[in-house]
């Protein structure tokens, strides 16, 4: 993320020495229909399903002949899916890289094959591959900011004396897990009454989140704050807490990210405190950015998605539109 911010700044100030221009990227012709690849990483949670559906819905309105695949949680399979899309002659690739490093070869091979690539919802290692050079742009949220906002809400709303925090991390090596941890942990470190006693990966999955929480509860029965990197793990953690007689929302604060329907319901039920939004509805944005690129516009390296915050104040208002 840091490198991308610098690049954006460099462009903004006209310092273009090391920043490649859009001419160096594979061009995209203006046509009525495009063959578009969207190699999804997994489909085991509502967020992923909503994202794929958003691309399917957009295909009709954006003139896409859409090819989608499901890597079922395997980065190696996702790389192979990209290879097969390249072989099928896609015009454009919208890639949600499961992990930052293993998907680098897919980005480079698409680039070498002359296929404009847009990273959606997650990014690859910014030290190795750059927007505007190796791929056109990253479309997604500021995950550091999401983590920081989750921490801010925690500090403002925790009314006990000492916060004992368990953190459930997303998929190891994925950009949202890295950045949501950094944003949260840095803010918490500035508050003496808060301690993160354990931080463990739950792979962004409900079941894994529940299992990890069950184990961590044995070592840390006095936990009073759970921060999960996504709603699915938070729901799993709520199940684990209830299993041992804890009362989420009363004797333990649950903090999370995404804004799924189940999370908004948990907020309404008083079990979850906050869910910082991370929207899965990338289809319309992808269409817009692709259309601008085909028209010859220079695309900003990071097309940032602005996120809302869901709490008891507004959860009921938003639940009907949730996924
Ligand atoms: O928060 C999570 C999903 O990459 C932003 O991945 C995305 C995250 C999202 O599986 O629920």
CSV table of N, CA and C in Angstrom, one decimal, residues 91-162:
chain,number,residue,atom,x,y,z
A,91,UNK,N,-9.9,-10.3,-23.2
A,91,UNK,CA,-9.5,-8.9,-23.5
A,91,UNK,C,-9.0,-8.2,-22.2
A,92,UNK,N,-9.7,-8.5,-21.1
A,92,UNK,CA,-9.4,-7.8,-19.8
A,92,UNK,C,-9.5,-8.8,-18.7
A,93,UNK,N,-8.6,-8.6,-17.7
A,93,UNK,CA,-8.6,-9.4,-16.5
A,93,UNK,C,-9.0,-8.6,-15.3
A,94,UNK,N,-10.0,-9.0,-14.5
A,94,UNK,CA,-10.3,-8.4,-13.2
A,94,UNK,C,-9.9,-9.5,-12.2
A,95,UNK,N,-8.8,-9.3,-11.5
A,95,UNK,CA,-8.2,-10.3,-10.6
A,95,UNK,C,-8.3,-9.9,-9.1
A,96,UNK,N,-9.0,-10.8,-8.3
A,96,UNK,CA,-8.9,-10.6,-6.9
A,96,UNK,C,-7.9,-11.6,-6.3
A,97,UNK,N,-6.6,-11.1,-6.1
A,97,UNK,CA,-5.5,-12.0,-5.7
A,97,UNK,C,-5.7,-12.5,-4.3
A,98,UNK,N,-5.8,-13.8,-4.2
A,98,UNK,CA,-6.1,-14.4,-2.8
A,98,UNK,C,-5.0,-14.0,-1.8
A,99,UNK,N,-3.7,-14.2,-2.3
A,99,UNK,CA,-2.6,-13.8,-1.4
A,99,UNK,C,-1.7,-12.8,-2.2
A,100,UNK,N,-0.9,-12.1,-1.4
A,100,UNK,CA,-0.1,-11.0,-2.0
A,100,UNK,C,1.1,-11.6,-2.9
A,101,UNK,N,1.7,-12.7,-2.5
A,101,UNK,CA,2.9,-13.1,-3.3
A,101,UNK,C,2.5,-14.2,-4.3
A,102,UNK,N,1.8,-15.3,-3.9
A,102,UNK,CA,1.6,-16.4,-4.9
A,102,UNK,C,0.9,-15.9,-6.2
A,103,UNK,N,0.2,-14.8,-6.2
A,103,UNK,CA,-0.5,-14.4,-7.4
A,103,UNK,C,0.3,-13.5,-8.3
A,104,UNK,N,1.5,-13.2,-7.9
A,104,UNK,CA,2.4,-12.3,-8.7
A,104,UNK,C,2.6,-12.9,-10.1
A,105,UNK,N,2.9,-14.2,-10.2
A,105,UNK,CA,3.1,-14.7,-11.6
A,105,UNK,C,1.9,-14.5,-12.5
A,106,UNK,N,0.7,-14.6,-12.0
A,106,UNK,CA,-0.5,-14.4,-12.8
A,106,UNK,C,-0.5,-13.0,-13.3
A,107,UNK,N,-0.2,-12.0,-12.5
A,107,UNK,CA,-0.1,-10.6,-12.9
A,107,UNK,C,0.9,-10.4,-14.0
A,108,UNK,N,2.1,-11.0,-13.8
A,108,UNK,CA,3.1,-10.8,-14.8
A,108,UNK,C,2.8,-11.5,-16.1
A,109,UNK,N,2.2,-12.7,-16.1
A,109,UNK,CA,1.9,-13.4,-17.3
A,109,UNK,C,0.8,-12.7,-18.1
A,110,UNK,N,-0.2,-12.2,-17.4
A,110,UNK,CA,-1.3,-11.4,-18.1
A,110,UNK,C,-0.6,-10.2,-18.8
A,111,UNK,N,0.3,-9.5,-18.1
A,111,UNK,CA,0.9,-8.4,-18.6
A,111,UNK,C,1.7,-8.7,-19.9
A,112,UNK,N,2.5,-9.9,-19.8
A,112,UNK,CA,3.3,-10.3,-20.9
A,112,UNK,C,2.4,-10.7,-22.1
A,113,UNK,N,1.2,-11.2,-21.8
A,113,UNK,CA,0.3,-11.6,-22.9
A,113,UNK,C,-0.5,-10.4,-23.4
A,114,UNK,N,-0.2,-9.2,-22.9
A,114,UNK,CA,-0.8,-7.9,-23.5
A,114,UNK,C,-2.3,-7.7,-23.0
A,115,UNK,N,-2.6,-8.3,-21.8
A,115,UNK,CA,-3.9,-8.2,-21.3
A,115,UNK,C,-4.0,-7.2,-20.2
A,116,UNK,N,-4.7,-6.1,-20.3
A,116,UNK,CA,-4.8,-5.1,-19.2
A,116,UNK,C,-5.5,-5.8,-18.0
A,117,UNK,N,-4.8,-5.6,-16.9
A,117,UNK,CA,-5.3,-6.3,-15.7
A,117,UNK,C,-5.6,-5.2,-14.6
A,118,UNK,N,-6.8,-5.4,-14.0
A,118,UNK,CA,-7.2,-4.6,-12.8
A,118,UNK,C,-7.3,-5.5,-11.6
A,119,UNK,N,-6.6,-5.2,-10.6
A,119,UNK,CA,-6.7,-5.9,-9.3
A,119,UNK,C,-8.0,-5.4,-8.6
A,120,UNK,N,-8.8,-6.4,-8.2
A,120,UNK,CA,-10.0,-5.9,-7.5
A,120,UNK,C,-10.1,-6.6,-6.1
A,121,UNK,N,-10.5,-5.8,-5.2
A,121,UNK,CA,-10.7,-6.1,-3.7
A,121,UNK,C,-9.5,-6.5,-2.9
A,122,UNK,N,-8.5,-7.1,-3.5
A,122,UNK,CA,-7.2,-7.4,-2.8
A,122,UNK,C,-6.1,-7.0,-3.7
A,123,UNK,N,-4.9,-6.8,-3.1
A,123,UNK,CA,-3.7,-6.4,-4.0
A,123,UNK,C,-2.6,-7.5,-3.9
A,124,UNK,N,-1.6,-7.3,-4.7
A,124,UNK,CA,-0.4,-8.1,-4.6
A,124,UNK,C,0.7,-7.3,-4.0
A,125,UNK,N,1.8,-8.0,-3.7
A,125,UNK,CA,3.0,-7.4,-3.0
A,125,UNK,C,3.4,-6.1,-3.7
A,126,UNK,N,3.2,-5.0,-3.0
A,126,UNK,CA,3.6,-3.7,-3.6
A,126,UNK,C,5.0,-3.4,-3.8
A,127,UNK,N,5.9,-4.3,-3.2
A,127,UNK,CA,7.3,-4.1,-3.4
A,127,UNK,C,7.7,-4.7,-4.7
A,128,UNK,N,6.9,-5.6,-5.3
A,128,UNK,CA,7.3,-6.4,-6.5
A,128,UNK,C,6.5,-5.9,-7.7
A,129,UNK,N,5.3,-5.7,-7.5
A,129,UNK,CA,4.4,-5.3,-8.7
A,129,UNK,C,3.7,-4.0,-8.4
A,130,UNK,N,3.8,-3.1,-9.5
A,130,UNK,CA,3.2,-1.8,-9.3
A,130,UNK,C,2.1,-1.5,-10.2
A,131,UNK,N,1.1,-0.7,-9.7
A,131,UNK,CA,0.0,-0.2,-10.5
A,131,UNK,C,0.6,0.8,-11.5
A,132,UNK,N,0.0,0.8,-12.7
A,132,UNK,CA,0.5,1.7,-13.7
A,132,UNK,C,1.7,1.2,-14.5
A,133,UNK,N,2.2,0.0,-14.0
A,133,UNK,CA,3.4,-0.6,-14.6
A,133,UNK,C,3.1,-2.1,-15.0
A,134,UNK,N,2.8,-2.8,-13.9
A,134,UNK,CA,2.6,-4.3,-14.1
A,134,UNK,C,1.1,-4.6,-14.3
A,135,UNK,N,0.3,-3.8,-13.7
A,135,UNK,CA,-1.1,-3.9,-13.9
A,135,UNK,C,-1.7,-2.4,-13.9
A,136,UNK,N,-2.9,-2.3,-14.4
A,136,UNK,CA,-3.4,-0.9,-14.6
A,136,UNK,C,-3.7,-0.2,-13.3
A,137,UNK,N,-4.5,-0.9,-12.4
A,137,UNK,CA,-4.9,-0.2,-11.2
A,137,UNK,C,-5.4,-1.2,-10.1
A,138,UNK,N,-5.4,-0.8,-8.9
A,138,UNK,CA,-6.1,-1.5,-7.8
A,138,UNK,C,-7.4,-0.9,-7.5
A,139,UNK,N,-8.5,-1.6,-7.6
A,139,UNK,CA,-9.8,-1.1,-7.2
A,139,UNK,C,-10.2,-1.7,-5.8
A,140,UNK,N,-10.2,-0.9,-4.8
A,140,UNK,CA,-10.6,-1.4,-3.5
A,140,UNK,C,-10.5,-0.4,-2.4
A,141,UNK,N,-10.7,-1.0,-1.2
A,141,UNK,CA,-10.8,-0.2,0.0
A,141,UNK,C,-9.4,0.1,0.6
A,142,UNK,N,-9.4,1.0,1.5
A,142,UNK,CA,-8.1,1.3,2.3
A,142,UNK,C,-8.2,0.4,3.6
A,143,UNK,N,-7.6,-0.7,3.5
A,143,UNK,CA,-7.7,-1.7,4.6
A,143,UNK,C,-7.0,-1.2,5.9
A,144,UNK,N,-6.0,-0.4,5.8
A,144,UNK,CA,-5.3,0.1,7.0
A,144,UNK,C,-6.3,1.0,7.7
A,145,UNK,N,-7.0,1.8,6.9
A,145,UNK,CA,-8.0,2.8,7.4
A,145,UNK,C,-9.2,2.0,8.1
A,146,UNK,N,-9.6,0.9,7.4
A,146,UNK,CA,-10.7,0.1,8.0
A,146,UNK,C,-10.3,-0.4,9.4
A,147,UNK,N,-9.0,-0.9,9.5
A,147,UNK,CA,-8.6,-1.4,10.8
A,147,UNK,C,-8.5,-0.3,11.9
A,148,UNK,N,-8.0,0.9,11.4
A,148,UNK,CA,-7.9,2.0,12.3
A,148,UNK,C,-9.3,2.4,12.8
A,149,UNK,N,-10.3,2.5,11.9
A,149,UNK,CA,-11.6,2.9,12.3
A,149,UNK,C,-12.2,1.9,13.3
A,150,UNK,N,-11.9,0.6,13.1
A,150,UNK,CA,-12.4,-0.4,14.0
A,150,UNK,C,-11.8,-0.2,15.4
A,151,UNK,N,-10.5,0.1,15.4
A,151,UNK,CA,-9.9,0.4,16.7
A,151,UNK,C,-10.4,1.7,17.4
A,152,UNK,N,-10.6,2.7,16.6
A,152,UNK,CA,-11.2,3.9,17.1
A,152,UNK,C,-12.5,3.7,17.8
A,153,UNK,N,-13.4,2.9,17.1
A,153,UNK,CA,-14.7,2.6,17.7
A,153,UNK,C,-14.5,1.8,19.0
A,154,UNK,N,-13.6,0.9,19.0
A,154,UNK,CA,-13.3,0.1,20.2
A,154,UNK,C,-12.9,1.0,21.4
A,155,UNK,N,-12.0,1.8,21.1
A,155,UNK,CA,-11.5,2.7,22.2
A,155,UNK,C,-12.6,3.6,22.7
A,156,UNK,N,-13.4,4.1,21.8
A,156,UNK,CA,-14.5,5.1,22.2
A,156,UNK,C,-15.6,4.3,22.9
A,157,UNK,N,-15.8,3.1,22.6
A,157,UNK,CA,-17.0,2.4,23.2
A,157,UNK,C,-16.7,1.4,24.3
A,158,UNK,N,-15.5,1.0,24.5
A,158,UNK,CA,-15.2,0.1,25.6
A,158,UNK,C,-15.3,0.8,26.9
A,159,UNK,N,-16.1,0.2,27.8
A,159,UNK,CA,-16.3,1.0,29.1
A,159,UNK,C,-15.7,0.2,30.3
A,160,UNK,N,-15.0,-0.8,30.0
A,160,UNK,CA,-14.3,-1.5,31.1
A,160,UNK,C,-13.0,-0.8,31.5
A,161,UNK,N,-12.3,-1.4,32.4
A,161,UNK,CA,-11.0,-0.8,32.8
A,161,UNK,C,-9.8,-1.2,31.9
A,162,UNK,N,-9.7,-2.5,31.7
A,162,UNK,CA,-8.6,-2.9,30.8
A,162,UNK,C,-9.2,-3.8,29.7
